[in-house]
PDB file of C-alpha atoms in Angstrom:
ATOM      1  CA  MET A   1      12.682 114.840  30.052  1.00 44.00           C
ATOM      2  CA  ILE A   2       9.342 115.351  28.340  1.00 47.00           C
ATOM      3  CA  GLU A   3       9.204 118.980  27.347  1.00 51.00           C
ATOM      4  CA  LEU A   4       5.642 119.765  28.353  1.00 53.00           C
ATOM      5  CA  ASN A   5       4.356 123.297  28.187  1.00 55.00           C
ATOM      6  CA  LEU A   6       3.921 123.672  31.942  1.00 53.00           C
ATOM      7  CA  ASP A   7       1.809 126.511  33.264  1.00 52.00           C
ATOM      8  CA  LEU A   8       4.594 128.461  34.963  1.00 51.00           C
ATOM      9  CA  ALA A   9       2.271 131.377  35.635  1.00 53.00           C
ATOM     10  CA  TYR A  10       0.030 129.076  37.694  1.00 53.00           C
ATOM     11  CA  LEU A  11       3.023 127.711  39.559  1.00 53.00           C
ATOM     12  CA  SER A  12       4.183 131.201  40.356  1.00 53.00           C
ATOM     13  CA  TYR A  13       0.711 132.116  41.594  1.00 51.00           C
ATOM     14  CA  TYR A  14       0.392 128.918  43.653  1.00 50.00           C
ATOM     15  CA  TYR A  15       3.768 129.373  45.338  1.00 50.00           C
ATOM     16  CA  ALA A  16       3.596 133.186  45.456  1.00 46.00           C
ATOM     17  CA  LEU A  17       6.981 133.149  43.787  1.00 43.00           C
ATOM     18  CA  SER A  18       8.900 136.368  43.805  1.00 42.00           C
ATOM     19  CA  THR A  19      12.480 137.437  43.359  1.00 42.00           C
ATOM     20  CA  LYS A  20      12.799 137.623  47.147  1.00 45.00           C
ATOM     21  CA  ARG A  21      11.521 134.069  47.645  1.00 46.00           C
ATOM     22  CA  ILE A  22      13.693 132.696  44.884  1.00 44.00           C
ATOM     23  CA  ASN A  23      16.722 134.399  46.475  1.00 48.00           C
ATOM     24  CA  GLN A  24      15.796 132.683  49.752  1.00 50.00           C
ATOM     25  CA  TYR A  25      15.888 129.351  47.971  1.00 44.00           C
ATOM     26  CA  ALA A  26      19.465 130.062  46.918  1.00 48.00           C
ATOM     27  CA  ALA A  27      20.682 129.730  50.497  1.00 47.00           C
ATOM     28  CA  ARG A  28      19.023 126.370  51.086  1.00 50.00           C
ATOM     29  CA  ASP A  29      20.275 122.847  50.600  1.00 53.00           C
ATOM     30  CA  PRO A  30      20.001 122.067  46.863  1.00 54.00           C
ATOM     31  CA  GLU A  31      18.662 118.624  47.786  1.00 59.00           C
ATOM     32  CA  ASN A  32      15.496 120.314  49.062  1.00 59.00           C
ATOM     33  CA  LEU A  33      14.903 122.114  45.792  1.00 62.00           C
ATOM     34  CA  ILE A  34      13.839 121.121  42.309  1.00 60.00           C
ATOM     35  CA  THR A  35      14.151 122.999  39.061  1.00 64.00           C
ATOM     36  CA  LEU A  36      11.609 122.405  36.343  1.00 58.00           C
ATOM     37  CA  GLU A  37      12.963 123.179  32.906  1.00 52.00           C
ATOM     38  CA  THR A  38      10.419 123.387  30.127  1.00 50.00           C
ATOM     39  CA  MET A  39      10.035 124.706  26.646  1.00 50.00           C
ATOM     40  CA  ALA A  40       8.592 127.834  28.232  1.00 50.00           C
ATOM     41  CA  GLY A  41      11.412 128.378  30.696  1.00 54.00           C
ATOM     42  CA  ALA A  42      12.493 127.172  34.147  1.00 58.00           C
ATOM     43  CA  VAL A  43      11.406 127.607  37.759  1.00 58.00           C
ATOM     44  CA  THR A  44      12.937 126.493  41.075  1.00 61.00           C
ATOM     45  CA  LEU A  45      10.597 125.126  43.744  1.00 62.00           C
ATOM     46  CA  ASP A  46      10.661 123.601  47.190  1.00 62.00           C
ATOM     47  CA  ARG A  47      10.702 119.825  46.618  1.00 66.00           C
ATOM     48  CA  GLU A  48       8.503 118.914  49.600  1.00 68.00           C
ATOM     49  CA  GLU A  49       5.855 121.472  48.751  1.00 67.00           C
ATOM     50  CA  PHE A  50       5.890 120.398  45.132  1.00 67.00           C
ATOM     51  CA  MET A  51       5.456 116.737  46.080  1.00 70.00           C
ATOM     52  CA  LYS A  52       2.372 117.672  48.109  1.00 71.00           C
ATOM     53  CA  LEU A  53       1.023 119.680  45.214  1.00 70.00           C
ATOM     54  CA  MET A  54       1.309 116.628  42.976  1.00 72.00           C
ATOM     55  CA  GLN A  55      -1.279 114.858  45.156  1.00 75.00           C
ATOM     56  CA  HIS A  56      -4.053 117.204  43.986  1.00 79.00           C
ATOM     57  CA  PRO A  57      -5.361 116.126  40.568  1.00 83.00           C
ATOM     58  CA  SER A  58      -7.000 119.441  39.715  1.00 85.00           C
ATOM     59  CA  LYS A  59      -3.735 121.270  40.322  1.00 79.00           C
ATOM     60  CA  VAL A  60      -1.786 118.648  38.387  1.00 80.00           C
ATOM     61  CA  ALA A  61      -4.143 119.136  35.446  1.00 85.00           C
ATOM     62  CA  LYS A  62      -3.601 122.884  35.616  1.00 83.00           C
ATOM     63  CA  ILE A  63       0.185 122.774  35.934  1.00 77.00           C
ATOM     64  CA  LEU A  64       0.659 120.163  33.218  1.00 80.00           C
ATOM     65  CA  GLN A  65      -1.898 121.957  31.021  1.00 84.00           C
ATOM     66  CA  LEU A  66      -3.614 118.658  30.385  1.00 88.00           C
ATOM     67  CA  GLU A  67      -6.373 120.435  28.499  1.00 90.00           C
ATOM     68  CA  ARG A  68      -3.868 120.427  25.649  1.00 89.00           C
ATOM     69  CA  PRO A  69      -4.130 117.148  23.692  1.00 91.00           C
ATOM     70  CA  LYS A  70      -0.433 117.393  22.833  1.00 89.00           C
ATOM     71  CA  ASN A  71       0.540 117.358  26.506  1.00 87.00           C
ATOM     72  CA  ARG A  72      -1.682 114.357  27.198  1.00 91.00           C
ATOM     73  CA  TYR A  73      -0.182 112.571  24.207  1.00 92.00           C
ATOM     74  CA  LEU A  74       3.412 113.300  25.263  1.00 87.00           C
ATOM     75  CA  ILE A  75       2.707 111.748  28.650  1.00 88.00           C
ATOM     76  CA  LEU A  76       0.887 108.738  27.214  1.00 92.00           C
ATOM     77  CA  ARG A  77       3.839 108.034  24.934  1.00 89.00           C
ATOM     78  CA  ASN A  78       5.802 107.131  28.067  1.00 84.00           C
ATOM     79  CA  LEU A  79       3.352 104.441  29.206  1.00 89.00           C
ATOM     80  CA  ASN A  80       3.843 100.814  28.243  1.00 88.00           C
ATOM     81  CA  GLU A  81       1.100  98.642  26.753  1.00 89.00           C
ATOM     82  CA  ARG A  82       0.024  97.306  30.139  1.00 91.00           C
ATOM     83  CA  ASP A  83      -0.296 100.819  31.560  1.00 92.00           C
ATOM     84  CA  LEU A  84      -2.124 102.062  28.471  1.00 93.00           C
ATOM     85  CA  ALA A  85      -4.671  99.292  29.028  1.00 92.00           C
ATOM     86  CA  LYS A  86      -5.405 100.867  32.412  1.00 92.00           C
ATOM     87  CA  ILE A  87      -6.309 104.136  30.691  1.00 94.00           C
ATOM     88  CA  LEU A  88      -8.797 102.721  28.183  1.00 96.00           C
ATOM     89  CA  PRO A  89     -11.620 101.896  30.646  1.00 94.00           C
ATOM     90  CA  TYR A  90     -11.828 105.608  31.454  1.00 95.00           C
ATOM     91  CA  LEU A  91     -12.752 106.447  27.869  1.00 97.00           C
ATOM     92  CA  SER A  92     -16.369 106.596  26.753  1.00 97.00           C
ATOM     93  CA  SER A  93     -17.883 104.197  24.249  1.00 97.00           C
ATOM     94  CA  GLU A  94     -17.803 106.965  21.645  1.00 97.00           C
ATOM     95  CA  GLN A  95     -14.110 107.645  22.232  1.00 97.00           C
ATOM     96  CA  LEU A  96     -13.184 103.976  22.079  1.00 98.00           C
ATOM     97  CA  ALA A  97     -15.300 103.346  18.986  1.00 98.00           C
ATOM     98  CA  TRP A  98     -13.512 106.245  17.270  1.00 97.00           C
ATOM     99  CA  GLY A  99     -10.302 104.230  17.499  1.00 97.00           C
ATOM    100  CA  LEU A 100     -11.797 101.314  15.573  1.00 97.00           C
ATOM    101  CA  GLN A 101     -11.263 103.272  12.375  1.00 96.00           C
ATOM    102  CA  TYR A 102      -7.623 102.152  12.454  1.00 96.00           C
ATOM    103  CA  PHE A 103      -8.576  98.520  11.844  1.00 96.00           C
ATOM    104  CA  THR A 104      -9.085  97.074   8.389  1.00 96.00           C
ATOM    105  CA  SER A 105     -12.595  95.893   7.570  1.00 95.00           C
ATOM    106  CA  GLU A 106     -11.407  92.296   7.814  1.00 96.00           C
ATOM    107  CA  LYS A 107      -9.877  92.787  11.247  1.00 97.00           C
ATOM    108  CA  LEU A 108     -12.930  94.691  12.454  1.00 97.00           C
ATOM    109  CA  GLU A 109     -15.164  91.803  11.368  1.00 97.00           C
ATOM    110  CA  ALA A 110     -12.953  89.344  13.241  1.00 97.00           C
ATOM    111  CA  LEU A 111     -13.102  91.478  16.392  1.00 98.00           C
ATOM    112  CA  ILE A 112     -16.876  91.805  16.219  1.00 98.00           C
ATOM    113  CA  ASN A 113     -17.286  88.055  15.813  1.00 98.00           C
ATOM    114  CA  LYS A 114     -15.180  87.513  18.955  1.00 97.00           C
ATOM    115  CA  LEU A 115     -17.736  89.433  21.016  1.00 98.00           C
ATOM    116  CA  PRO A 116     -20.270  87.599  23.197  1.00 97.00           C
ATOM    117  CA  THR A 117     -23.167  86.548  20.994  1.00 97.00           C
ATOM    118  CA  GLU A 118     -25.651  88.838  22.745  1.00 97.00           C
ATOM    119  CA  GLN A 119     -23.414  91.815  21.910  1.00 98.00           C
ATOM    120  CA  VAL A 120     -23.228  90.797  18.258  1.00 98.00           C
ATOM    121  CA  ALA A 121     -27.020  90.579  18.227  1.00 97.00           C
ATOM    122  CA  THR A 122     -27.248  94.027  19.818  1.00 97.00           C
ATOM    123  CA  LEU A 123     -25.214  95.494  16.961  1.00 98.00           C
ATOM    124  CA  VAL A 124     -27.024  93.649  14.182  1.00 98.00           C
ATOM    125  CA  PHE A 125     -30.542  94.415  15.387  1.00 97.00           C
ATOM    126  CA  GLN A 126     -29.810  98.139  15.196  1.00 97.00           C
ATOM    127  CA  HIS A 127     -30.188  97.783  11.422  1.00 97.00           C
ATOM    128  CA  PHE A 128     -31.689  94.389  10.619  1.00 98.00           C
ATOM    129  CA  GLY A 129     -34.445  92.022  11.663  1.00 97.00           C
ATOM    130  CA  MET A 130     -34.262  88.272  12.120  1.00 97.00           C
ATOM    131  CA  MET A 131     -35.614  87.670   8.631  1.00 98.00           C
ATOM    132  CA  ASP A 132     -32.715  89.675   7.156  1.00 98.00           C
ATOM    133  CA  ILE A 133     -30.264  87.436   9.026  1.00 98.00           C
ATOM    134  CA  LEU A 134     -32.033  84.243   7.985  1.00 98.00           C
ATOM    135  CA  ASP A 135     -32.220  85.371   4.373  1.00 97.00           C
ATOM    136  CA  LEU A 136     -28.417  85.111   4.207  1.00 97.00           C
ATOM    137  CA  MET A 137     -28.203  81.925   6.255  1.00 96.00           C
ATOM    138  CA  GLU A 138     -27.516  78.527   4.726  1.00 96.00           C
ATOM    139  CA  ASP A 139     -30.215  75.874   5.030  1.00 96.00           C
ATOM    140  CA  ASP A 140     -28.045  73.544   7.073  1.00 95.00           C
ATOM    141  CA  LYS A 141     -27.539  76.284   9.687  1.00 96.00           C
ATOM    142  CA  MET A 142     -31.305  76.708  10.035  1.00 97.00           C
ATOM    143  CA  ASN A 143     -31.752  72.951  10.287  1.00 96.00           C
ATOM    144  CA  LYS A 144     -29.087  72.817  12.963  1.00 96.00           C
ATOM    145  CA  PHE A 145     -31.072  75.387  14.940  1.00 96.00           C
ATOM    146  CA  LEU A 146     -34.276  73.352  14.683  1.00 96.00           C
ATOM    147  CA  LYS A 147     -32.425  70.203  15.800  1.00 94.00           C
ATOM    148  CA  SER A 148     -31.037  71.894  18.897  1.00 93.00           C
ATOM    149  CA  ASP A 149     -31.933  70.257  22.186  1.00 91.00           C
ATOM    150  CA  LYS A 150     -32.355  73.789  23.551  1.00 93.00           C
ATOM    151  CA  LEU A 151     -35.480  74.247  21.409  1.00 94.00           C
ATOM    152  CA  GLU A 152     -38.607  73.632  23.482  1.00 95.00           C
ATOM    153  CA  LYS A 153     -41.574  71.990  21.768  1.00 95.00           C
ATOM    154  CA  GLN A 154     -43.938  74.143  23.815  1.00 95.00           C
ATOM    155  CA  ASP A 155     -42.485  77.260  22.164  1.00 96.00           C
ATOM    156  CA  VAL A 156     -42.955  75.724  18.734  1.00 96.00           C
ATOM    157  CA  MET A 157     -46.569  75.039  19.648  1.00 95.00           C
ATOM    158  CA  LYS A 158     -46.954  78.677  20.721  1.00 96.00           C
ATOM    159  CA  TYR A 159     -45.770  79.703  17.271  1.00 96.00           C
ATOM    160  CA  PHE A 160     -48.324  77.520  15.515  1.00 95.00           C
ATOM    161  CA  ALA A 161     -51.087  78.641  17.861  1.00 95.00           C
ATOM    162  CA  GLN A 162     -50.662  82.291  16.823  1.00 94.00           C
ATOM    163  CA  LEU A 163     -50.561  81.654  13.060  1.00 94.00           C
ATOM    164  CA  ASP A 164     -53.486  82.916  11.040  1.00 91.00           C
ATOM    165  CA  ASP A 165     -55.767  80.195   9.692  1.00 91.00           C
ATOM    166  CA  ASP A 166     -54.760  80.452   6.038  1.00 92.00           C
ATOM    167  CA  LYS A 167     -51.034  80.333   6.812  1.00 93.00           C
ATOM    168  CA  PHE A 168     -51.460  77.345   9.124  1.00 93.00           C
ATOM    169  CA  ARG A 169     -53.632  75.527   6.559  1.00 93.00           C
ATOM    170  CA  ASN A 170     -51.090  76.061   3.771  1.00 93.00           C
ATOM    171  CA  ILE A 171     -48.277  74.643   5.920  1.00 93.00           C
ATOM    172  CA  MET A 172     -50.283  71.537   6.773  1.00 93.00           C
ATOM    173  CA  MET A 173     -51.410  70.969   3.192  1.00 93.00           C
ATOM    174  CA  LYS A 174     -47.821  71.244   1.914  1.00 92.00           C
ATOM    175  CA  GLN A 175     -46.829  68.517   4.338  1.00 90.00           C
ATOM    176  CA  PHE A 176     -49.827  66.208   4.402  1.00 92.00           C
ATOM    177  CA  GLY A 177     -51.818  66.952   1.271  1.00 91.00           C
ATOM    178  CA  GLY A 178     -55.403  67.949   0.504  1.00 89.00           C
ATOM    179  CA  SER A 179     -56.865  66.044   3.430  1.00 88.00           C
ATOM    180  CA  MET A 180     -55.818  68.951   5.632  1.00 89.00           C
ATOM    181  CA  GLU A 181     -57.866  71.545   3.747  1.00 88.00           C
ATOM    182  CA  ASN A 182     -61.118  71.106   5.675  1.00 85.00           C
ATOM    183  CA  LYS A 183     -59.614  70.551   9.106  1.00 90.00           C
ATOM    184  CA  GLY A 184     -59.523  73.284  11.725  1.00 87.00           C
ATOM    185  CA  ARG A 185     -56.824  74.913  13.879  1.00 88.00           C
ATOM    186  CA  GLY A 186     -57.576  72.695  16.860  1.00 93.00           C
ATOM    187  CA  GLU A 187     -57.101  69.558  14.790  1.00 93.00           C
ATOM    188  CA  TYR A 188     -53.810  70.827  13.405  1.00 92.00           C
ATOM    189  CA  LEU A 189     -52.478  71.635  16.873  1.00 95.00           C
ATOM    190  CA  LYS A 190     -53.580  68.258  18.256  1.00 95.00           C
ATOM    191  CA  MET A 191     -51.965  66.415  15.363  1.00 94.00           C
ATOM    192  CA  ILE A 192     -48.618  68.236  15.803  1.00 95.00           C
ATOM    193  CA  ASP A 193     -48.626  67.936  19.560  1.00 94.00           C
ATOM    194  CA  GLU A 194     -49.124  64.167  19.386  1.00 94.00           C
ATOM    195  CA  MET A 195     -46.196  63.601  17.013  1.00 94.00           C
ATOM    196  CA  ASN A 196     -43.339  61.589  18.493  1.00 94.00           C
ATOM    197  CA  PRO A 197     -39.962  63.411  18.619  1.00 93.00           C
ATOM    198  CA  ASP A 198     -38.659  61.952  15.362  1.00 94.00           C
ATOM    199  CA  LYS A 199     -41.862  62.687  13.461  1.00 95.00           C
ATOM    200  CA  PHE A 200     -42.007  66.188  14.945  1.00 95.00           C
ATOM    201  CA  LEU A 201     -38.433  66.943  13.835  1.00 95.00           C
ATOM    202  CA  GLU A 202     -39.103  65.537  10.365  1.00 95.00           C
ATOM    203  CA  PHE A 203     -42.155  67.804  10.160  1.00 95.00           C
ATOM    204  CA  LEU A 204     -40.035  70.879  10.900  1.00 96.00           C
ATOM    205  CA  MET A 205     -37.225  69.822   8.547  1.00 95.00           C
ATOM    206  CA  ASN A 206     -39.686  69.542   5.667  1.00 94.00           C
ATOM    207  CA  PHE A 207     -40.781  73.174   5.832  1.00 95.00           C
ATOM    208  CA  ASP A 208     -39.898  75.067   2.672  1.00 94.00           C
ATOM    209  CA  ARG A 209     -37.255  77.792   3.089  1.00 96.00           C
ATOM    210  CA  LYS A 210     -39.580  80.769   3.546  1.00 96.00           C
ATOM    211  CA  ASP A 211     -41.824  78.948   6.033  1.00 96.00           C
ATOM    212  CA  LYS A 212     -38.750  77.746   7.905  1.00 97.00           C
ATOM    213  CA  MET A 213     -37.369  81.289   8.079  1.00 97.00           C
ATOM    214  CA  GLU A 214     -40.685  82.566   9.423  1.00 97.00           C
ATOM    215  CA  LEU A 215     -40.835  79.723  11.955  1.00 97.00           C
ATOM    216  CA  ILE A 216     -37.334  80.492  13.294  1.00 98.00           C
ATOM    217  CA  ALA A 217     -37.952  84.249  13.339  1.00 98.00           C
ATOM    218  CA  GLY A 218     -41.213  83.631  15.204  1.00 97.00           C
ATOM    219  CA  LEU A 219     -39.501  81.389  17.752  1.00 97.00           C
ATOM    220  CA  CYS A 220     -36.825  84.027  18.393  1.00 97.00           C
ATOM    221  CA  GLU A 221     -39.569  86.570  18.977  1.00 96.00           C
ATOM    222  CA  ILE A 222     -41.355  84.254  21.410  1.00 96.00           C
ATOM    223  CA  GLU A 223     -38.109  83.435  23.241  1.00 96.00           C
ATOM    224  CA  PRO A 224     -35.194  85.809  22.428  1.00 95.00           C
ATOM    225  CA  LYS A 225     -32.661  83.500  24.099  1.00 95.00           C
ATOM    226  CA  TYR A 226     -32.873  81.293  21.004  1.00 97.00           C
ATOM    227  CA  ILE A 227     -30.904  83.930  19.080  1.00 97.00           C
ATOM    228  CA  LEU A 228     -27.854  82.855  21.091  1.00 95.00           C
ATOM    229  CA  GLU A 229     -27.990  79.421  19.440  1.00 95.00           C
ATOM    230  CA  PHE A 230     -26.616  80.855  16.202  1.00 97.00           C
ATOM    231  CA  ASP A 231     -22.930  81.333  15.450  1.00 96.00           C
ATOM    232  CA  ASN A 232     -21.702  84.911  15.572  1.00 98.00           C
ATOM    233  CA  GLU A 233     -20.567  84.738  11.956  1.00 97.00           C
ATOM    234  CA  ASP A 234     -24.106  83.900  10.826  1.00 97.00           C
ATOM    235  CA  LEU A 235     -25.720  86.594  12.944  1.00 97.00           C
ATOM    236  CA  SER A 236     -23.298  89.308  11.856  1.00 97.00           C
ATOM    237  CA  LYS A 237     -23.340  88.588   8.131  1.00 97.00           C
ATOM    238  CA  PRO A 238     -25.784  91.341   7.060  1.00 97.00           C
ATOM    239  CA  PHE A 239     -24.136  93.803   9.476  1.00 97.00           C
ATOM    240  CA  MET A 240     -20.690  93.190   8.025  1.00 97.00           C
ATOM    241  CA  LEU A 241     -21.994  93.809   4.511  1.00 97.00           C
ATOM    242  CA  MET A 242     -22.627  97.452   5.403  1.00 97.00           C
ATOM    243  CA  ASP A 243     -20.122 100.207   4.654  1.00 96.00           C
ATOM    244  CA  LYS A 244     -17.363 100.460   7.237  1.00 96.00           C
ATOM    245  CA  ASP A 245     -18.431 104.005   8.178  1.00 96.00           C
ATOM    246  CA  LYS A 246     -21.932 102.803   9.007  1.00 97.00           C
ATOM    247  CA  ILE A 247     -20.531  99.950  11.068  1.00 98.00           C
ATOM    248  CA  LEU A 248     -18.304 102.357  13.004  1.00 97.00           C
ATOM    249  CA  LYS A 249     -21.236 104.678  13.724  1.00 97.00           C
ATOM    250  CA  THR A 250     -23.072 101.748  15.315  1.00 98.00           C
ATOM    251  CA  MET A 251     -20.233 100.550  17.546  1.00 98.00           C
ATOM    252  CA  PRO A 252     -20.703 103.133  20.371  1.00 98.00           C
ATOM    253  CA  ILE A 253     -23.835 101.300  21.513  1.00 98.00           C
ATOM    254  CA  LEU A 254     -21.473  98.728  23.041  1.00 98.00           C
ATOM    255  CA  ASP A 255     -20.218  99.281  26.587  1.00 97.00           C
ATOM    256  CA  PRO A 256     -16.547 100.224  27.066  1.00 96.00           C
ATOM    257  CA  GLU A 257     -15.851  96.792  28.577  1.00 96.00           C
ATOM    258  CA  PHE A 258     -16.375  95.277  25.130  1.00 97.00           C
ATOM    259  CA  LEU A 259     -14.685  98.030  23.120  1.00 98.00           C
ATOM    260  CA  ALA A 260     -11.527  98.431  25.209  1.00 97.00           C
ATOM    261  CA  PRO A 261     -10.190  94.912  24.431  1.00 97.00           C
ATOM    262  CA  MET A 262     -10.579  95.702  20.739  1.00 97.00           C
ATOM    263  CA  ILE A 263      -8.500  98.865  21.038  1.00 97.00           C
ATOM    264  CA  GLU A 264      -5.841  96.921  22.944  1.00 96.00           C
ATOM    265  CA  GLU A 265      -5.160  94.996  19.727  1.00 96.00           C
ATOM    266  CA  LEU A 266      -3.938  98.158  18.012  1.00 96.00           C
ATOM    267  CA  PRO A 267      -0.195  98.914  17.914  1.00 94.00           C
ATOM    268  CA  PRO A 268       0.916 100.908  21.010  1.00 94.00           C
ATOM    269  CA  GLU A 269       1.427 104.093  19.017  1.00 94.00           C
ATOM    270  CA  LEU A 270      -2.213 104.021  17.939  1.00 95.00           C
ATOM    271  CA  ILE A 271      -3.482 103.122  21.411  1.00 96.00           C
ATOM    272  CA  GLN A 272      -1.704 106.272  22.582  1.00 95.00           C
ATOM    273  CA  VAL A 273      -3.593 108.328  20.007  1.00 95.00           C
ATOM    274  CA  VAL A 274      -6.935 106.853  21.091  1.00 97.00           C
ATOM    275  CA  ALA A 275      -6.139 107.337  24.787  1.00 97.00           C
ATOM    276  CA  THR A 276      -5.281 111.006  24.181  1.00 96.00           C
ATOM    277  CA  GLN A 277      -9.033 111.668  24.082  1.00 96.00           C
ATOM    278  CA  ILE A 278      -9.265 111.106  27.837  1.00 97.00           C
ATOM    279  CA  ASP A 279     -10.779 113.881  29.948  1.00 96.00           C
ATOM    280  CA  PRO A 280      -7.968 116.081  31.382  1.00 94.00           C
ATOM    281  CA  GLU A 281      -9.295 115.985  34.953  1.00 93.00           C
ATOM    282  CA  ILE A 282      -9.720 112.220  34.871  1.00 94.00           C
ATOM    283  CA  PHE A 283      -6.251 111.845  33.390  1.00 94.00           C
ATOM    284  CA  ALA A 284      -4.777 113.914  36.213  1.00 91.00           C
ATOM    285  CA  GLU A 285      -6.505 111.673  38.777  1.00 91.00           C
ATOM    286  CA  ILE A 286      -5.104 108.567  37.094  1.00 92.00           C
ATOM    287  CA  LEU A 287      -1.596 110.039  37.038  1.00 89.00           C
ATOM    288  CA  VAL A 288      -1.768 110.849  40.737  1.00 85.00           C
ATOM    289  CA  GLN A 289      -3.335 107.554  41.798  1.00 86.00           C
ATOM    290  CA  GLU A 290      -1.913 105.025  39.337  1.00 87.00           C
ATOM    291  CA  PHE A 291       1.310 106.523  38.018  1.00 84.00           C
ATOM    292  CA  PRO A 292       2.847 108.859  40.626  1.00 79.00           C
ATOM    293  CA  ASP A 293       6.287 107.472  39.804  1.00 77.00           C
ATOM    294  CA  VAL A 294       5.803 108.205  36.108  1.00 74.00           C
ATOM    295  CA  LEU A 295       4.534 111.664  36.933  1.00 72.00           C
ATOM    296  CA  MET A 296       7.531 112.550  39.083  1.00 70.00           C
ATOM    297  CA  GLU A 297       9.981 110.920  36.709  1.00 70.00           C
ATOM    298  CA  MET A 298       8.672 113.089  33.898  1.00 65.00           C
ATOM    299  CA  LEU A 299       9.048 116.270  35.915  1.00 61.00           C
ATOM    300  CA  LEU A 300      12.240 115.626  37.830  1.00 58.00           C
ATOM    301  CA  GLU A 301      14.508 113.577  35.613  1.00 51.00           C
TER     302      GLU A 301
END
């Protein structure tokens, strides 16, 4: 049996135990009685009354002294991996993220890159802008983005339409020479808009690296969904170059639904440690609702 430090004083108060009542128990059928033996001592109780008591989470928390992390841990040690997974969703993002410290930096990077792309972006944009991401991105990855059939020409035109005159003029002159110098914004926009698809793509491919980075960053600002066109590994690169401690401090911004599966990849003995952070009252409710057999087995074996 798990030797929890049960609150025998509370039990005595709840049952109004006295020498007289305990003597009355002695004359009853032993099958109707239970004896709880703990590190702090032993007490004999009416089995039926005790079973009813176990249906009240607040009383369970009090009797089992679940405010003590050690008691919570001793109970959690008896749950299998599948049952431990049921506990994790009741932890907060901060509590789950705390457990990520047990992963190596390499494993943590792999777990982050398995997240949905929008969640990776959420993490990265806490510290970096799109230009920081693109600065570390290979040219062929940027070209792949510009070749995507998800990219709408109308959004590209919106980008050009908001450029300042000097920037727009420099781009056109780099591509088409000095004849562009004395033309105006309207002429530039008309010329680009009338390009056939192949010519339009060639025009974008010929941007120099900095202009291409600014184009892509501008497109992602105009339509944030374009960020999802990048691979997670490319988006997360600047984030994963940070110190592990800084990465861990950022992780609680994710919802528990994304953090819990990460923790499930820890060895069971470490999942138990993470799960020990659970709120005592919530833990008592889970024991009563999800694991009544475990609860009674612990107390009555």
